[in-house]
PDB file of C-alpha atoms in Angstrom:
ATOM      1  CA  MET A   3     -37.426 -32.355  40.834  1.00 61.00           C
ATOM      2  CA  ASP A   4     -34.321 -32.243  43.035  1.00 81.00           C
ATOM      3  CA  LEU A   5     -33.617 -36.045  44.444  1.00 87.00           C
ATOM      4  CA  SER A   6     -31.568 -36.857  47.371  1.00 87.00           C
ATOM      5  CA  ASP A   7     -28.235 -38.750  46.768  1.00 83.00           C
ATOM      6  CA  ARG A   8     -29.865 -42.047  47.907  1.00 92.00           C
ATOM      7  CA  GLN A   9     -32.955 -41.538  45.677  1.00 93.00           C
ATOM      8  CA  ARG A  10     -30.500 -40.974  42.658  1.00 89.00           C
ATOM      9  CA  LYS A  11     -28.785 -44.015  43.662  1.00 90.00           C
ATOM     10  CA  ILE A  12     -31.902 -46.021  43.771  1.00 94.00           C
ATOM     11  CA  LEU A  13     -32.920 -44.850  40.207  1.00 93.00           C
ATOM     12  CA  TRP A  14     -29.324 -45.615  39.048  1.00 91.00           C
ATOM     13  CA  LEU A  15     -29.503 -49.204  40.422  1.00 93.00           C
ATOM     14  CA  ARG A  16     -32.988 -49.798  38.831  1.00 95.00           C
ATOM     15  CA  ALA A  17     -31.328 -48.716  35.658  1.00 91.00           C
ATOM     16  CA  GLN A  18     -28.898 -51.235  36.068  1.00 90.00           C
ATOM     17  CA  GLY A  19     -31.546 -53.694  36.061  1.00 93.00           C
ATOM     18  CA  LEU A  20     -31.588 -54.642  39.922  1.00 94.00           C
ATOM     19  CA  SER A  21     -34.826 -55.887  41.584  1.00 95.00           C
ATOM     20  CA  GLY A  22     -36.151 -54.327  44.826  1.00 95.00           C
ATOM     21  CA  PRO A  23     -34.925 -56.981  47.014  1.00 96.00           C
ATOM     22  CA  GLN A  24     -31.260 -56.646  45.572  1.00 96.00           C
ATOM     23  CA  ILE A  25     -31.385 -52.815  45.993  1.00 96.00           C
ATOM     24  CA  ALA A  26     -32.501 -53.162  49.573  1.00 96.00           C
ATOM     25  CA  ARG A  27     -29.726 -55.801  50.258  1.00 96.00           C
ATOM     26  CA  ARG A  28     -27.130 -53.838  48.668  1.00 95.00           C
ATOM     27  CA  GLU A  29     -28.137 -50.454  50.312  1.00 95.00           C
ATOM     28  CA  HIS A  30     -28.978 -52.295  53.606  1.00 96.00           C
ATOM     29  CA  ILE A  31     -32.315 -50.699  53.936  1.00 96.00           C
ATOM     30  CA  ALA A  32     -35.777 -52.492  54.337  1.00 97.00           C
ATOM     31  CA  ILE A  33     -37.959 -53.309  51.243  1.00 96.00           C
ATOM     32  CA  GLY A  34     -40.600 -50.782  52.893  1.00 96.00           C
ATOM     33  CA  THR A  35     -38.020 -47.968  52.956  1.00 96.00           C
ATOM     34  CA  LEU A  36     -37.097 -48.756  49.391  1.00 97.00           C
ATOM     35  CA  ALA A  37     -40.692 -48.503  48.358  1.00 96.00           C
ATOM     36  CA  TYR A  38     -41.026 -45.323  50.281  1.00 97.00           C
ATOM     37  CA  HIS A  39     -38.079 -43.829  48.510  1.00 96.00           C
ATOM     38  CA  GLU A  40     -39.523 -44.918  45.066  1.00 97.00           C
ATOM     39  CA  LYS A  41     -42.982 -43.380  45.897  1.00 97.00           C
ATOM     40  CA  VAL A  42     -41.124 -40.196  46.840  1.00 96.00           C
ATOM     41  CA  ILE A  43     -39.279 -40.596  43.435  1.00 97.00           C
ATOM     42  CA  LEU A  44     -42.467 -40.912  41.417  1.00 97.00           C
ATOM     43  CA  ALA A  45     -43.988 -37.942  43.127  1.00 96.00           C
ATOM     44  CA  ARG A  46     -41.106 -35.593  42.424  1.00 95.00           C
ATOM     45  CA  LEU A  47     -40.536 -36.607  38.876  1.00 95.00           C
ATOM     46  CA  ASP A  48     -44.428 -36.723  38.306  1.00 96.00           C
ATOM     47  CA  VAL A  49     -44.227 -40.192  36.580  1.00 97.00           C
ATOM     48  CA  ARG A  50     -46.445 -43.285  36.884  1.00 97.00           C
ATOM     49  CA  ASN A  51     -43.981 -46.019  37.350  1.00 96.00           C
ATOM     50  CA  ILE A  52     -40.146 -46.732  38.270  1.00 95.00           C
ATOM     51  CA  THR A  53     -39.599 -47.509  34.629  1.00 95.00           C
ATOM     52  CA  GLN A  54     -40.483 -44.026  33.662  1.00 96.00           C
ATOM     53  CA  ALA A  55     -38.718 -42.518  36.250  1.00 95.00           C
ATOM     54  CA  VAL A  56     -35.418 -44.154  35.154  1.00 93.00           C
ATOM     55  CA  HIS A  57     -36.027 -43.271  31.545  1.00 92.00           C
ATOM     56  CA  LEU A  58     -36.948 -39.581  32.743  1.00 92.00           C
ATOM     57  CA  ALA A  59     -33.787 -39.461  34.852  1.00 88.00           C
ATOM     58  CA  GLY A  60     -31.524 -40.734  32.213  1.00 84.00           C
ATOM     59  CA  MET A  61     -32.797 -38.422  29.668  1.00 84.00           C
ATOM     60  CA  THR A  62     -32.623 -35.356  31.969  1.00 84.00           C
ATOM     61  CA  GLY A  63     -29.227 -36.001  33.373  1.00 77.00           C
ATOM     62  CA  ILE A  64     -30.436 -36.776  36.989  1.00 83.00           C
ATOM     63  CA  ILE A  65     -28.561 -40.085  36.804  1.00 84.00           C
ATOM     64  CA  GLY A  66     -25.462 -40.583  34.788  1.00 75.00           C
ATOM     65  CA  ALA A  67     -23.421 -43.288  32.974  1.00 71.00           C
ATOM     66  CA  HIS A  68     -21.509 -44.344  36.114  1.00 73.00           C
ATOM     67  CA  GLU A  69     -22.590 -45.216  39.718  1.00 72.00           C
ATOM     68  CA  GLY A  70     -20.917 -42.315  41.242  1.00 73.00           C
ATOM     69  CA  CYS A  71     -22.204 -39.627  38.671  1.00 76.00           C
ATOM     70  CA  GLY A  72     -24.321 -36.532  39.594  1.00 74.00           C
ATOM     71  CA  ASP A  73     -21.859 -34.423  41.711  1.00 77.00           C
ATOM     72  CA  ARG A  74     -18.979 -32.121  41.211  1.00 84.00           C
ATOM     73  CA  ALA A  75     -16.463 -34.729  42.149  1.00 85.00           C
ATOM     74  CA  ALA A  76     -17.838 -37.036  39.394  1.00 85.00           C
ATOM     75  CA  TYR A  77     -17.592 -34.029  36.901  1.00 89.00           C
ATOM     76  CA  LEU A  78     -13.912 -33.728  37.757  1.00 90.00           C
ATOM     77  CA  ARG A  79     -13.335 -37.372  37.439  1.00 88.00           C
ATOM     78  CA  HIS A  80     -14.718 -37.340  33.953  1.00 88.00           C
ATOM     79  CA  LEU A  81     -12.342 -34.439  33.055  1.00 91.00           C
ATOM     80  CA  ARG A  82      -9.219 -36.236  34.660  1.00 91.00           C
ATOM     81  CA  ARG A  83     -10.182 -39.336  32.402  1.00 89.00           C
ATOM     82  CA  ARG A  84     -10.593 -37.037  29.440  1.00 91.00           C
ATOM     83  CA  GLU A  85     -13.981 -38.069  29.009  1.00 86.00           C
ATOM     84  CA  THR A  86     -16.907 -35.903  28.106  1.00 88.00           C
ATOM     85  CA  PRO A  87     -19.000 -35.230  31.309  1.00 87.00           C
ATOM     86  CA  CYS A  88     -22.285 -36.795  31.430  1.00 82.00           C
ATOM     87  CA  PRO A  89     -25.541 -34.781  31.683  1.00 81.00           C
ATOM     88  CA  ALA A  90     -25.794 -35.458  35.415  1.00 78.00           C
ATOM     89  CA  CYS A  91     -22.423 -34.407  36.151  1.00 84.00           C
ATOM     90  CA  ARG A  92     -22.695 -31.271  33.895  1.00 85.00           C
ATOM     91  CA  ALA A  93     -25.852 -30.290  35.788  1.00 83.00           C
ATOM     92  CA  ALA A  94     -24.041 -30.865  39.137  1.00 84.00           C
ATOM     93  CA  ASN A  95     -21.123 -28.747  38.009  1.00 89.00           C
ATOM     94  CA  ALA A  96     -23.571 -25.903  37.001  1.00 90.00           C
ATOM     95  CA  ARG A  97     -25.467 -26.149  40.230  1.00 87.00           C
ATOM     96  CA  ASN A  98     -21.925 -25.953  42.038  1.00 90.00           C
ATOM     97  CA  GLN A  99     -20.822 -22.896  39.956  1.00 93.00           C
ATOM     98  CA  ALA A 100     -24.198 -21.162  40.705  1.00 93.00           C
ATOM     99  CA  ALA A 101     -23.860 -21.695  44.449  1.00 92.00           C
ATOM    100  CA  ARG A 102     -20.312 -20.412  44.500  1.00 93.00           C
ATOM    101  CA  ARG A 103     -21.399 -17.204  42.552  1.00 94.00           C
ATOM    102  CA  ALA A 104     -24.265 -16.604  44.907  1.00 94.00           C
ATOM    103  CA  ALA A 105     -21.919 -17.003  47.768  1.00 94.00           C
ATOM    104  CA  GLU A 106     -19.554 -14.471  46.348  1.00 94.00           C
ATOM    105  CA  PHE A 107     -22.434 -12.143  45.528  1.00 92.00           C
ATOM    106  CA  GLU A 108     -23.455 -12.255  49.200  1.00 92.00           C
ATOM    107  CA  ALA A 109     -20.127 -11.625  50.418  1.00 92.00           C
ATOM    108  CA  GLU A 110     -19.543  -8.532  48.226  1.00 91.00           C
ATOM    109  CA  LEU A 111     -22.940  -7.207  49.630  1.00 91.00           C
ATOM    110  CA  LYS A 112     -21.833  -7.625  53.067  1.00 88.00           C
ATOM    111  CA  ARG A 113     -18.434  -5.977  52.445  1.00 89.00           C
ATOM    112  CA  GLU A 114     -20.185  -3.034  50.662  1.00 88.00           C
ATOM    113  CA  ALA A 115     -22.828  -2.707  53.766  1.00 84.00           C
ATOM    114  CA  ALA A 116     -19.649  -2.653  56.331  1.00 76.00           C
TER     115      ALA A 116
END
């Protein structure tokens, strides 16, 4: 269910009510490329249409309240603004922490092996 940054942005723009041609112009991509990304989104989220995809993405935290939401930097922006981080940013922060812990564990294993 992992989407690329561009796919998350397309979902966020759809959630803002932009049409396909508006998104294509804004993102400087062809309509066919947009259609391809939306097809991939539907398959990864296992939904029938882009409206369901937007709804599911909002409910599960794949897309957030702001355009830049969904990564660790956005999580930190929420904290600096003294806002409650949105689900997308909380999930990104959790992924970041898990990756950091995994890297630390792997480094520890290498030190023990040496």
